[in-house]
Coordinates of C-alpha atoms and ligand atoms in Angstrom, one line a residue:
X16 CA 51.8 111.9 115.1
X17 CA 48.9 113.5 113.7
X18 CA 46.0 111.4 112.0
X19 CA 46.9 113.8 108.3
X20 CA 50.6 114.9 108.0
X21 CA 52.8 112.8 109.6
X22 CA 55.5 115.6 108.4
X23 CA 54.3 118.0 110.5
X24 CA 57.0 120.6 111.7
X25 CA 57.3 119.3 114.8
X26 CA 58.3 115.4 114.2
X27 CA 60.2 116.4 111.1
X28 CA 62.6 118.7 113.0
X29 CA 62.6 116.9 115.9
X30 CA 64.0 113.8 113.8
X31 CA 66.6 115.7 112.5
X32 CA 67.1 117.8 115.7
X33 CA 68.2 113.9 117.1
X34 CA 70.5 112.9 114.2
X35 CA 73.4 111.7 115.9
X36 CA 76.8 112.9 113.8
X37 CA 79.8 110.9 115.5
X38 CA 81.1 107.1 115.4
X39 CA 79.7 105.6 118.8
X40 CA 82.7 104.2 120.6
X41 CA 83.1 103.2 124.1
X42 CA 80.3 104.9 125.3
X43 CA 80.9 108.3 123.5
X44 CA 80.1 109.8 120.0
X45 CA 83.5 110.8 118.7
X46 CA 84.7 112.1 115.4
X47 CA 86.9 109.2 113.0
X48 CA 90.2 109.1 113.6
X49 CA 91.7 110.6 110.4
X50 CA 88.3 113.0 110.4
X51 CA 86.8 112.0 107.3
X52 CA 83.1 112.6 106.6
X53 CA 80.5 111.2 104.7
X54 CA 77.3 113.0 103.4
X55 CA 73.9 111.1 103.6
X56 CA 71.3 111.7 101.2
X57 CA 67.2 111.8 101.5
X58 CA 66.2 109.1 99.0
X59 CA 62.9 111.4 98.3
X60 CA 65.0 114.4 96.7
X61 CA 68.7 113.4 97.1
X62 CA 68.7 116.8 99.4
X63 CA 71.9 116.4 102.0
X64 CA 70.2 115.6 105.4
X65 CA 73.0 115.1 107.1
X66 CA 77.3 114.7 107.1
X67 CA 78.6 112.1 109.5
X68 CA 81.5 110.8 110.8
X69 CA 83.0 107.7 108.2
X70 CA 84.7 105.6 110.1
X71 CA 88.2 104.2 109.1
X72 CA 90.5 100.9 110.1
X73 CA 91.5 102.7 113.1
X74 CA 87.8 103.4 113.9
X75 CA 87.5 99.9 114.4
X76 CA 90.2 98.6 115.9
X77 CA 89.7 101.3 118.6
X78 CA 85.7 99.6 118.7
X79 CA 87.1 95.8 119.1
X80 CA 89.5 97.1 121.8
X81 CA 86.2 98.8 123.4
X82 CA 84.3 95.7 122.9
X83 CA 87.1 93.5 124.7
X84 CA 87.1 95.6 127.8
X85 CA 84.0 95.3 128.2
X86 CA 83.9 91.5 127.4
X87 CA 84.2 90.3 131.3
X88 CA 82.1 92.3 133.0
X89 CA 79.1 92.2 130.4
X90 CA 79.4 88.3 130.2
X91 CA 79.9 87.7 133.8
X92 CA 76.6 90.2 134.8
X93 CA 73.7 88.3 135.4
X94 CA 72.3 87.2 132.6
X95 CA 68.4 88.7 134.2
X96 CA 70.4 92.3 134.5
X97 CA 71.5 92.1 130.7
X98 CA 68.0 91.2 129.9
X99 CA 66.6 94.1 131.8
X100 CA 68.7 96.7 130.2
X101 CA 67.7 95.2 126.7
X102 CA 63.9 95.6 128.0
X103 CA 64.3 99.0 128.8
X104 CA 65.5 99.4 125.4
X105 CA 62.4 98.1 124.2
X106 CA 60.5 100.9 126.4
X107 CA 63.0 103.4 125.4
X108 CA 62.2 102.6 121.5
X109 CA 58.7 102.8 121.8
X110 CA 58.8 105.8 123.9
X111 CA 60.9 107.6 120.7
X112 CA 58.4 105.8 118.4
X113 CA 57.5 108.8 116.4
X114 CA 61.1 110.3 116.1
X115 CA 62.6 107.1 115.5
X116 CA 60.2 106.2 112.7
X117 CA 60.5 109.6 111.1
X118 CA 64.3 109.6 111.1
X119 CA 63.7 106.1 109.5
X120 CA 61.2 107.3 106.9
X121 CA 63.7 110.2 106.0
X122 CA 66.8 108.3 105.6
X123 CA 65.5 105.0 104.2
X124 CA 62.0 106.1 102.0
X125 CA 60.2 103.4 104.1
X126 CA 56.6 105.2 103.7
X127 CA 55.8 106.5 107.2
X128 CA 53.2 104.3 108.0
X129 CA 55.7 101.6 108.0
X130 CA 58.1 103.0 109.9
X131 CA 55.4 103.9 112.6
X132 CA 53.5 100.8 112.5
X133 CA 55.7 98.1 111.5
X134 CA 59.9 98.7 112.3
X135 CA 59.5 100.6 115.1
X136 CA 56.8 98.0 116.6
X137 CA 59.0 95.1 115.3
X138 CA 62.5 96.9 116.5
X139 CA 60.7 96.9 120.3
X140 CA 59.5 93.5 120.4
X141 CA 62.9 91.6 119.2
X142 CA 64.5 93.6 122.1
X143 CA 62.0 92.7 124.6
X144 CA 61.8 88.9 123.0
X145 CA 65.8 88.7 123.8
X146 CA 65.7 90.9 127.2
X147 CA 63.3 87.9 128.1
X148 CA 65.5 85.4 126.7
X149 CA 68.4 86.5 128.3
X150 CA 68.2 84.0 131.5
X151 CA 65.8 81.5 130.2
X152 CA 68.3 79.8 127.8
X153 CA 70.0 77.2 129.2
X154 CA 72.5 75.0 129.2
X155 CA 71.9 71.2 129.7
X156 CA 73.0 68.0 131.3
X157 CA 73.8 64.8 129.3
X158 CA 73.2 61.7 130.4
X159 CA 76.2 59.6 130.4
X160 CA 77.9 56.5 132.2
X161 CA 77.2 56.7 136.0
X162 CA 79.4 58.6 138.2
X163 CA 80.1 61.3 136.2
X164 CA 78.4 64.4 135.8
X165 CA 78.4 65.8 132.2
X166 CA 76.9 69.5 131.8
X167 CA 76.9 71.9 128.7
X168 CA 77.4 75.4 129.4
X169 CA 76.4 78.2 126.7
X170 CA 79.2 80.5 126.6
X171 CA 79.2 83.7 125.1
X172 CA 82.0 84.0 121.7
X173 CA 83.5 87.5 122.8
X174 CA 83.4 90.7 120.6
X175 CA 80.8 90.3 117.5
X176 CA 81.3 92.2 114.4
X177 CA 78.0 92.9 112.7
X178 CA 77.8 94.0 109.3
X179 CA 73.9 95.3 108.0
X180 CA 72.8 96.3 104.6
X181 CA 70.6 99.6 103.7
X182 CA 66.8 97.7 103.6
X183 CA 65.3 98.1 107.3
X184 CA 68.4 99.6 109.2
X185 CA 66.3 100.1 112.3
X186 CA 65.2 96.6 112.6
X187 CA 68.3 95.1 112.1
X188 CA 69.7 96.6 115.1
X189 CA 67.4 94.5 117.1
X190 CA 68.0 91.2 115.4
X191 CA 71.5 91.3 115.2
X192 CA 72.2 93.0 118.8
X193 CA 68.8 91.6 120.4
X194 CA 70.4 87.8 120.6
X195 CA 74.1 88.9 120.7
X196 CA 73.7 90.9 123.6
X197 CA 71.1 88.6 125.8
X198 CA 74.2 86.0 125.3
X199 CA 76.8 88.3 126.5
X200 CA 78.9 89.3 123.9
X201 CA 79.7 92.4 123.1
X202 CA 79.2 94.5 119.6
X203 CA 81.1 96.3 116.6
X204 CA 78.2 96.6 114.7
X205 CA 78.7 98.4 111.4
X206 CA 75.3 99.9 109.6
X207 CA 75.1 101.0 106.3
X208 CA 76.9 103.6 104.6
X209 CA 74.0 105.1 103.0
X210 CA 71.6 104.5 106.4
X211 CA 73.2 105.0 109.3
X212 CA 70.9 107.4 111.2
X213 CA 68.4 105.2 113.2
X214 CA 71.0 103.1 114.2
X215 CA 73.4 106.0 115.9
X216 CA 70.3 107.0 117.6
X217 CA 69.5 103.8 119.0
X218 CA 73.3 103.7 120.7
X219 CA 72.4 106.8 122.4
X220 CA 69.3 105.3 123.9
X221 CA 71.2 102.5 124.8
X222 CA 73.8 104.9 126.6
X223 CA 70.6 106.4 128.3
X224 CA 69.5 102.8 129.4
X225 CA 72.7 102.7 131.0
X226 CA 74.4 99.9 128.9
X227 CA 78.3 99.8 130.2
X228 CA 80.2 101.8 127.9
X229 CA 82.3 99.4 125.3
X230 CA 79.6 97.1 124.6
X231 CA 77.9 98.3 122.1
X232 CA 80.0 100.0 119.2
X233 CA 78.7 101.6 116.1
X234 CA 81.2 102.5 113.5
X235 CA 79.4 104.3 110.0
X236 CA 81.7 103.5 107.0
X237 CA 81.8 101.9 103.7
X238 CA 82.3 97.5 102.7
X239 CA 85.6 98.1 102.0
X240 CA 87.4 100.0 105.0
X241 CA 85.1 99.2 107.7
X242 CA 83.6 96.3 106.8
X243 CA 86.6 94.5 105.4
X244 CA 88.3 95.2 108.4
X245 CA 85.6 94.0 110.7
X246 CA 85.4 90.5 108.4
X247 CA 89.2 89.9 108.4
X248 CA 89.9 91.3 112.3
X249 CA 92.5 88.5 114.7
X250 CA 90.1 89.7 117.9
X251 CA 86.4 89.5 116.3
X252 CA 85.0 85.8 117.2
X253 CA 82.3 86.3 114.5
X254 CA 80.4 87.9 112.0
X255 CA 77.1 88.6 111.4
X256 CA 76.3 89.4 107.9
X257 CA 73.5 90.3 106.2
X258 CA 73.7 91.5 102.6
X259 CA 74.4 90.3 98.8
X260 CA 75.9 87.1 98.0
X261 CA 78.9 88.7 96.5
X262 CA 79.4 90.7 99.4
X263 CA 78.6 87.3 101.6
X264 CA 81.7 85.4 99.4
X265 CA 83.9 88.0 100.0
X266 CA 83.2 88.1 104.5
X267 CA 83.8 84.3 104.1
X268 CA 87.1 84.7 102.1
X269 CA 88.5 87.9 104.7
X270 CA 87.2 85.8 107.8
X271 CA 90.0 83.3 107.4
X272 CA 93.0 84.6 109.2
X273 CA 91.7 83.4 112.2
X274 CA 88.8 81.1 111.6
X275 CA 86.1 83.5 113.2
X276 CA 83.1 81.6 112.9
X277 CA 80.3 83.4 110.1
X278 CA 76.5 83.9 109.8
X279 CA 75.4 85.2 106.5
X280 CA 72.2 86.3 105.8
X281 CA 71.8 86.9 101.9
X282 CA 69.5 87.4 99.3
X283 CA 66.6 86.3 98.1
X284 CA 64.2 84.9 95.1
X285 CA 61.3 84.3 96.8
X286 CA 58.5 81.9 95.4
X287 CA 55.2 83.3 96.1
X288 CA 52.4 80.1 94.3
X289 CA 49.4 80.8 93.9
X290 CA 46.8 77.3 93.1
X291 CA 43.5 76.9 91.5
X292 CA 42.2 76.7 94.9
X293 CA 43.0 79.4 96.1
X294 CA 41.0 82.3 98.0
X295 CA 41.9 84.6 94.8
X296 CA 40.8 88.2 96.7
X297 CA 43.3 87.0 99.7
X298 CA 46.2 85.8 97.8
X299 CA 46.2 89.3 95.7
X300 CA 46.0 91.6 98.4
X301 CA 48.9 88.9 100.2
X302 CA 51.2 88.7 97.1
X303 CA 51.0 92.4 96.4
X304 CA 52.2 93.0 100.2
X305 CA 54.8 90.0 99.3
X306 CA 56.8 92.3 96.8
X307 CA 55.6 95.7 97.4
X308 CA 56.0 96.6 100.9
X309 CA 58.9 98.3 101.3
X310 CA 59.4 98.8 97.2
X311 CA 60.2 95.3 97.0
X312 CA 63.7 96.0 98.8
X313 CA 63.2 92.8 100.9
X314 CA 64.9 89.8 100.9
X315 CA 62.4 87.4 101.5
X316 CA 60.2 89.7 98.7
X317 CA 57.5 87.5 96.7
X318 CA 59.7 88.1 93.7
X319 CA 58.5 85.6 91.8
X320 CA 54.5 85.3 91.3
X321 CA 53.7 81.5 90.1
X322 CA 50.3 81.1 88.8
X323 CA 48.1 78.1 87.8
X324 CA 47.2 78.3 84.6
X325 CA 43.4 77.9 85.1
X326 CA 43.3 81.6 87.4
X327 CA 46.1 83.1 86.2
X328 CA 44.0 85.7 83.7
X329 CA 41.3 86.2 86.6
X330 CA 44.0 87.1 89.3
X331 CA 46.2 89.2 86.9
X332 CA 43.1 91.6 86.3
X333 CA 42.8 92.2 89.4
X334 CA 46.5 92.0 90.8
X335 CA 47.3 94.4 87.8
X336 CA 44.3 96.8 89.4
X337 CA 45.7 96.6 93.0
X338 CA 49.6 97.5 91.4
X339 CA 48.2 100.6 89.8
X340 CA 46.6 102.1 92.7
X341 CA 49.2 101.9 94.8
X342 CA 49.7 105.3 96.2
X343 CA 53.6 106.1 95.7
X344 CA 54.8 109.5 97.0
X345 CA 56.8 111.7 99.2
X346 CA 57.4 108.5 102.1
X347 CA 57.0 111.1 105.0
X348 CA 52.4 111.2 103.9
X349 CA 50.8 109.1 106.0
X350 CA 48.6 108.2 102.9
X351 CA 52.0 107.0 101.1
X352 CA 51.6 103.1 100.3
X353 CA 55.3 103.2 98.3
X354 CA 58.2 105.5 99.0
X355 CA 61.1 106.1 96.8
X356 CA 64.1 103.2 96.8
X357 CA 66.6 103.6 99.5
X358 CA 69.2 105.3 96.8
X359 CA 69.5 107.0 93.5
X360 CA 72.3 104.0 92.5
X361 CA 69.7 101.4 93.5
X362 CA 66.9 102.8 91.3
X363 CA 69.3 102.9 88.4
X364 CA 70.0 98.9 89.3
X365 CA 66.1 98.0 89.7
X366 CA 65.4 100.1 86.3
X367 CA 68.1 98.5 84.3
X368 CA 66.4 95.7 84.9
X369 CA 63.0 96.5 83.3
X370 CA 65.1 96.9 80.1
X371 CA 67.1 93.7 80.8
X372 CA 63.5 91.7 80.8
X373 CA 62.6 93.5 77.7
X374 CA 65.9 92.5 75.7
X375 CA 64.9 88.4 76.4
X376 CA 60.8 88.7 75.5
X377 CA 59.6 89.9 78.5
X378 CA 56.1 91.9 78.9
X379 CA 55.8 94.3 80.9
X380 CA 52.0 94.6 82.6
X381 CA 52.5 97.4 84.6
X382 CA 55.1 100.3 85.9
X383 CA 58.4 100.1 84.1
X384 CA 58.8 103.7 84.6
X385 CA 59.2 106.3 87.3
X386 CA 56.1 107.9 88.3
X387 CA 55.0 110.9 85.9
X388 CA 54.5 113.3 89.2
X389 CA 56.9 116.0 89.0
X390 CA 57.3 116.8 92.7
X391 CA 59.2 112.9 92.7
X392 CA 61.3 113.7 89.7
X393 CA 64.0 114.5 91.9
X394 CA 63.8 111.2 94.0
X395 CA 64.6 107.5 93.9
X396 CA 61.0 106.4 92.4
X397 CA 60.2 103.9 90.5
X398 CA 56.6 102.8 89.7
X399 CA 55.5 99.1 91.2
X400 CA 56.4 97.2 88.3
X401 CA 55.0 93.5 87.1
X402 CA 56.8 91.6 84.4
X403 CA 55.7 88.6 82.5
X404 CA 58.6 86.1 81.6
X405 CA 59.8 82.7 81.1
X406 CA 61.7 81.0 84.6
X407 CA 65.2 81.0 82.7
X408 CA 65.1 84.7 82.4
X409 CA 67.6 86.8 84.1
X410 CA 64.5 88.3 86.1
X411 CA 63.1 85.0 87.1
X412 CA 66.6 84.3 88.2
X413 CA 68.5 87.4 89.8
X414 CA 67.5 89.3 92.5
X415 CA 66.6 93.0 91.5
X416 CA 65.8 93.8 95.2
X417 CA 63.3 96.3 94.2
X418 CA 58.8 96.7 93.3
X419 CA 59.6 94.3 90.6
X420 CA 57.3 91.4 90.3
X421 CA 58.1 88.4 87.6
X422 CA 55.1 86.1 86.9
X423 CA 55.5 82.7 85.6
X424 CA 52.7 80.0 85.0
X425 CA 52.3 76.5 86.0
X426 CA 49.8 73.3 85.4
X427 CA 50.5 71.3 88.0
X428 CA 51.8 70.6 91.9
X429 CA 55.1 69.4 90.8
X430 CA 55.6 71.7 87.7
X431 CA 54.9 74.5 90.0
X432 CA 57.5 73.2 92.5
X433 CA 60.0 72.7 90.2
X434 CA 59.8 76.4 89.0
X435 CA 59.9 77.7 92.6
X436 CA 63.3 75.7 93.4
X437 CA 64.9 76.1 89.9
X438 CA 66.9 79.3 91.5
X439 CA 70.3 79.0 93.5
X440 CA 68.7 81.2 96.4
X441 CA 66.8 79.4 99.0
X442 CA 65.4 82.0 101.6
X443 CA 60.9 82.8 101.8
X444 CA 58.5 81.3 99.7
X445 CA 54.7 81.8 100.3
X446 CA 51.8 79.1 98.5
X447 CA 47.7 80.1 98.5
X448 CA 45.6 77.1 98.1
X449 CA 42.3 75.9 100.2
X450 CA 44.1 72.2 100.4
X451 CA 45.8 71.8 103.4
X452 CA 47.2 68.3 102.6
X453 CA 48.7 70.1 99.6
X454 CA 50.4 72.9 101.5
X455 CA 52.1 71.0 103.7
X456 CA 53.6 68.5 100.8
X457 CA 54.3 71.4 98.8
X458 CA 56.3 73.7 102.1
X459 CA 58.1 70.6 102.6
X460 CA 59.6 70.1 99.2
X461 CA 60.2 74.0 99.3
X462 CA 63.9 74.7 99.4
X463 CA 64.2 77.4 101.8
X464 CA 64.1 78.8 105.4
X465 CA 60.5 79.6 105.6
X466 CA 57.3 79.1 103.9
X467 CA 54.3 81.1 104.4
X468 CA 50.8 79.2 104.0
X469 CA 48.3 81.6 103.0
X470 CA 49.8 83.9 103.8
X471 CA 53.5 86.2 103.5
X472 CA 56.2 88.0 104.9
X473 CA 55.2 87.5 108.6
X474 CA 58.0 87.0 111.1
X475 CA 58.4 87.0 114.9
X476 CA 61.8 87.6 117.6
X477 CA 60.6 83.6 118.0
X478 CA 60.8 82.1 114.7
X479 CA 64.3 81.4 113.1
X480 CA 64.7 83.5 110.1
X481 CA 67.3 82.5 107.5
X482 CA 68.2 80.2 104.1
X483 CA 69.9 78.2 102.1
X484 CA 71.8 78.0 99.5
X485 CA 73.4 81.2 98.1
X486 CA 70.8 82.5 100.5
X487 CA 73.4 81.9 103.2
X488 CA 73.6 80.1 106.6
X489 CA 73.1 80.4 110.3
X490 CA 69.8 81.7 111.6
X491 CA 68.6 85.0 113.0
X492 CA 65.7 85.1 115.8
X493 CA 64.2 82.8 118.3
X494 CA 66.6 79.7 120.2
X495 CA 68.1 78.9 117.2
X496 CA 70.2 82.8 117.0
X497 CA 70.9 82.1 120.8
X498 CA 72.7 78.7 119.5
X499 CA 74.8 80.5 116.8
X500 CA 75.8 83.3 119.3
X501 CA 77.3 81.0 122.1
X502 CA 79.8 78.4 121.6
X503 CA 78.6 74.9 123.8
X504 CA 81.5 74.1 126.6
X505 CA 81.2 70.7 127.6
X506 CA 82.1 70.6 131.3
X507 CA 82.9 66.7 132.8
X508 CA 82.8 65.9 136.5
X509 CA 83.8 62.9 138.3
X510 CA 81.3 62.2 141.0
X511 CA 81.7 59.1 142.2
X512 CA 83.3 56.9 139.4
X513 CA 86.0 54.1 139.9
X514 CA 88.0 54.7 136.8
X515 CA 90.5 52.0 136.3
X516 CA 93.7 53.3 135.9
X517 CA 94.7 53.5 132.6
X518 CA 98.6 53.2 133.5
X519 CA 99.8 50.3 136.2
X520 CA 102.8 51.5 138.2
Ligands
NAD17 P1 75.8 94.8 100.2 O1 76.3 93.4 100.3 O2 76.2 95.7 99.1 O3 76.0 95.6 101.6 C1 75.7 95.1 102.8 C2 76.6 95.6 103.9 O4 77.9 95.1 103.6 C3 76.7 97.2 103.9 O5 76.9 97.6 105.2 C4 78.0 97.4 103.1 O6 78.7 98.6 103.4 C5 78.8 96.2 103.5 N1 79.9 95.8 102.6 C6 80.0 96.0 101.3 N2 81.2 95.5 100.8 C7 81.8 94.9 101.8 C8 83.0 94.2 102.0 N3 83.9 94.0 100.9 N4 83.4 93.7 103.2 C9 82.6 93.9 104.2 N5 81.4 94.6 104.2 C10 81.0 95.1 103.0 O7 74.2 94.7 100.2 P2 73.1 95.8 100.1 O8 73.0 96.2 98.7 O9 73.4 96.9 101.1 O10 71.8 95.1 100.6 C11 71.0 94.4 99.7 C12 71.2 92.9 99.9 O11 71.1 92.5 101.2 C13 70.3 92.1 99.0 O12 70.9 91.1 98.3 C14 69.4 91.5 100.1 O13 68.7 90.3 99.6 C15 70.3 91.3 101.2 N6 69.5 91.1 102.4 C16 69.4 89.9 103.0 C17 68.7 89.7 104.2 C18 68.5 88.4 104.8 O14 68.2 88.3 106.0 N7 68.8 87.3 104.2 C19 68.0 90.8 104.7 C20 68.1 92.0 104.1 C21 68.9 92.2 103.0

């Protein structure tokens, strides 16, 4: 990628050269069954970039009866072989860093910088991280009574359906397949409607890996066909989820036919605190990355600025500086700091919201608006917006998933922990202070999954990612996503015991 235009003619077309049309089923790109399409729209202009296949009912039952075939033979290869193939994966991805990135960048409005630096990056190293894992997690032996041996084996659950939202399509692949796949399962994995394009590419580096065919599925399509389907189907051993919480109530009510076991990953109101101790010019720069990267379409975003009191004026000047210059434009400019939301139904969401904040005595400090340049006024822009309200407001409360920033004020440790668990999410929260003794008290009385400490947003294929609450359960990442995609088989052996016997004949 050049150092000036990452848009140049070259990556651009070769992007869209590699868009990948078809349902990937089996091993093979195939139309849907009843031929319906579905068009897919750049976020920058709402110009058609591509039409794809839209999968159906039939799509997926065709992908589960895929993903069963291939159920012995994937689980039963050694485990060190399935690592390998999801490590070459990881070589493949960065090798197609620039075309991945720039397929993401056109589909999502991730800036390109982001794409380049950070999901493509991120989407290698979860692969590797799992290829690694795949025959270093173990089962164990449990110590009981003498004579017999008892051993717990991790067995694979069968065929995974995985159902991913619109926010970082290409990374998801690798959290949800990374773990899945390292534990022998295989895949239906359903991506987003309105981004499906990274993820049909990565199936085809997958096929060029030489994955067995069946193992990985991909099946485009909207909630309520494909993703309904996948939620309530008799052969799916479980669900992955990641979404909204209404969407998340709903997987839980269709999963029950046959009692599929389900991992939901929701949204988010995330805490982001910010003491009288704090190093101010750190936290700033940190709590502007916390909501801004990626517009704010994040669910462990820094939604929710909590200031003391005493600094509150001192880091809003400059905060409110930093928001202003932050470059939004056409995501594809490598000087592009903040692309356009993901889609044009989105935007309209995030911007009712600046009016909803409004209508209860909020101030707005900044944005509010879509950006006066007239080569966006096509797209889905909306300036990086910071909103001053009460922590009963709608916007201290909901989740508007976009670069929407409420600030609220606090006086003390426990007032300010009190605001930052008065929601019914429970998912990232970040604190700034120079006391250390404080931090600690103040991440453990956090409710949540994670807590940054000086710091936000960081996360790692090691470190278990996931919430509580109407956040969801289960956890992504690291040994704890190995645990929720095996089931523990308990195996007892009689060595050497004299077991009296229980009946006298
Ligand atoms: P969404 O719930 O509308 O859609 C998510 C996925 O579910 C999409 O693939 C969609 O097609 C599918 N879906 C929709 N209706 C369905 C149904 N009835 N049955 C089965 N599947 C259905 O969410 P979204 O708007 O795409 O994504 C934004 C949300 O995702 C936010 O709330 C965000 O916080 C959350 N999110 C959570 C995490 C996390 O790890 N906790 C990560 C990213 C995003």
């Amino acid at each position: 990628m050049s150092a000036q235009d990452a848009r140049g003619p070259n990556e651009h077309e070769e992007a869209v050269r590699g868009i990948r049309d078809k349902l990937y089923i089996d091993g093979a790109f195939v139309d849907a069954a009843d031929g319906r399409t579905l068009d897919v729209l750049s976020p920058h202009d709402n110009a058609l970039i591509a039409t794809i296949a839209e999968g159906g009912v039939e799509d997926v039952d065709r992908a589960v009866a895929a993903a069963e075939r291939a159920f012995p033979a994937w689980s039963e290869m050694a485990a060190a072989d399935r690592g390998l193939l999801l490590l070459k994966l990881a070589d493949a991805i960065e090798a197609h860093g620039d075309e991945l990135a720039m397929l993401e960048t056109i589909d999502t409005g991730h800036p390109i910088r982001d794409s380049r630096f950070i999901d493509v990056p991120r989407t290698a190293a979860c692969f590797r991280y799992f290829g690694g894992m795949a025959d270093k997690f173990q089962g164990s032996v449990v110590p009981v009574e003498a004579g017999f041996l008892n051993y717990v084996l991790r067995a694979p659950i069968g065929v995974v359906g995985q159902i991913v939202p619109w926010n970082f399509p290409l990374m998801f692949v690798s959290w949800n397949m990374g773990p899945a796949l390292a534990a022998g399962n295989t895949v239906v994995m359903k991506p987003s409607e309105i981004t499906p394009l990274s993820t049909l590419r990565v199936a085809e580096l997958m096929s060029e890996v030489g994955f067995p065919n069946g193992v990985v599925n991909i099946v485009p399509g909207y909630g309520h066909t494909v993703g309904q389907r996948l939620a309530e189907h008799p052969r799916i051993g479980k669900i992955a989820f990641t979404g909204s919480t209404a969407t998340g109530r709903r997987i839980v009510e269709a999963s029950k036919g046959n009692l599929k076991r389900v991992q939901l990953e929701l949204g988010g109101k995330g805490a982001n605190i910010v003491f009288d101790d704090a190093n101010i010019v750190a936290a700033v720069n940190g709590s502007a990355w916390a909501i801004f990267h990626n517009q704010g379409q994040a669910c462990i975003a820094g939604s929710r600025l909590i200031l003391h009191k005493r600094i509150a004026d001192s880091f809003l000047e400059k905060f409110l500086t930093l928001t202003r210059s932050i470059k939004v434009g056409d995501p594809c400019e490598l000087t592009t700091e903040m692309g356009p939301l993901t889609s044009t139904l989105h935007r309209d969401r995030v911007v009712d919201y600046i009016k909803v904040a409004k209508d209860q005595g909020g101030t707005i400090l900044a944005g509010g608006m879509a950006p006066a340049d007239p080569a966006l006024a096509k797209g889905c822009y909306v300036l990086p917006t910071v909103v001053c309200a009460k922590p009963t407001d709608r916007v201290a409360q909901e989740e508007v998933f976009g670069p929407f920033v409420t600030v609220l004020t606090f006086e003390s440790d426990e007032e300010a922990l009190s605001i930052a668990n008065a929601t019914e999410y429970g998912l990232g929260a970040g604190l700034w202070t120079a006391d250390l003794a404080r931090a600690h008290k103040m991440a453990r009385g956090l409710r949540g999954g994670i807590c940054w400490i000086n710091s936000y947003k960081r996360v790692n294929p090691g470190s278990p990612f996931g919430g509580v609450g109407k956040s969801g359960y289960g956890r992504e990442m690291g040994f704890e996503a190995m645990h929720d995609y095996t089931e523990a088989r308990s195996i007892w052996v009689n060595v050497d015991a004299q077991v009296p016997p229980f009946y006298k004949r």
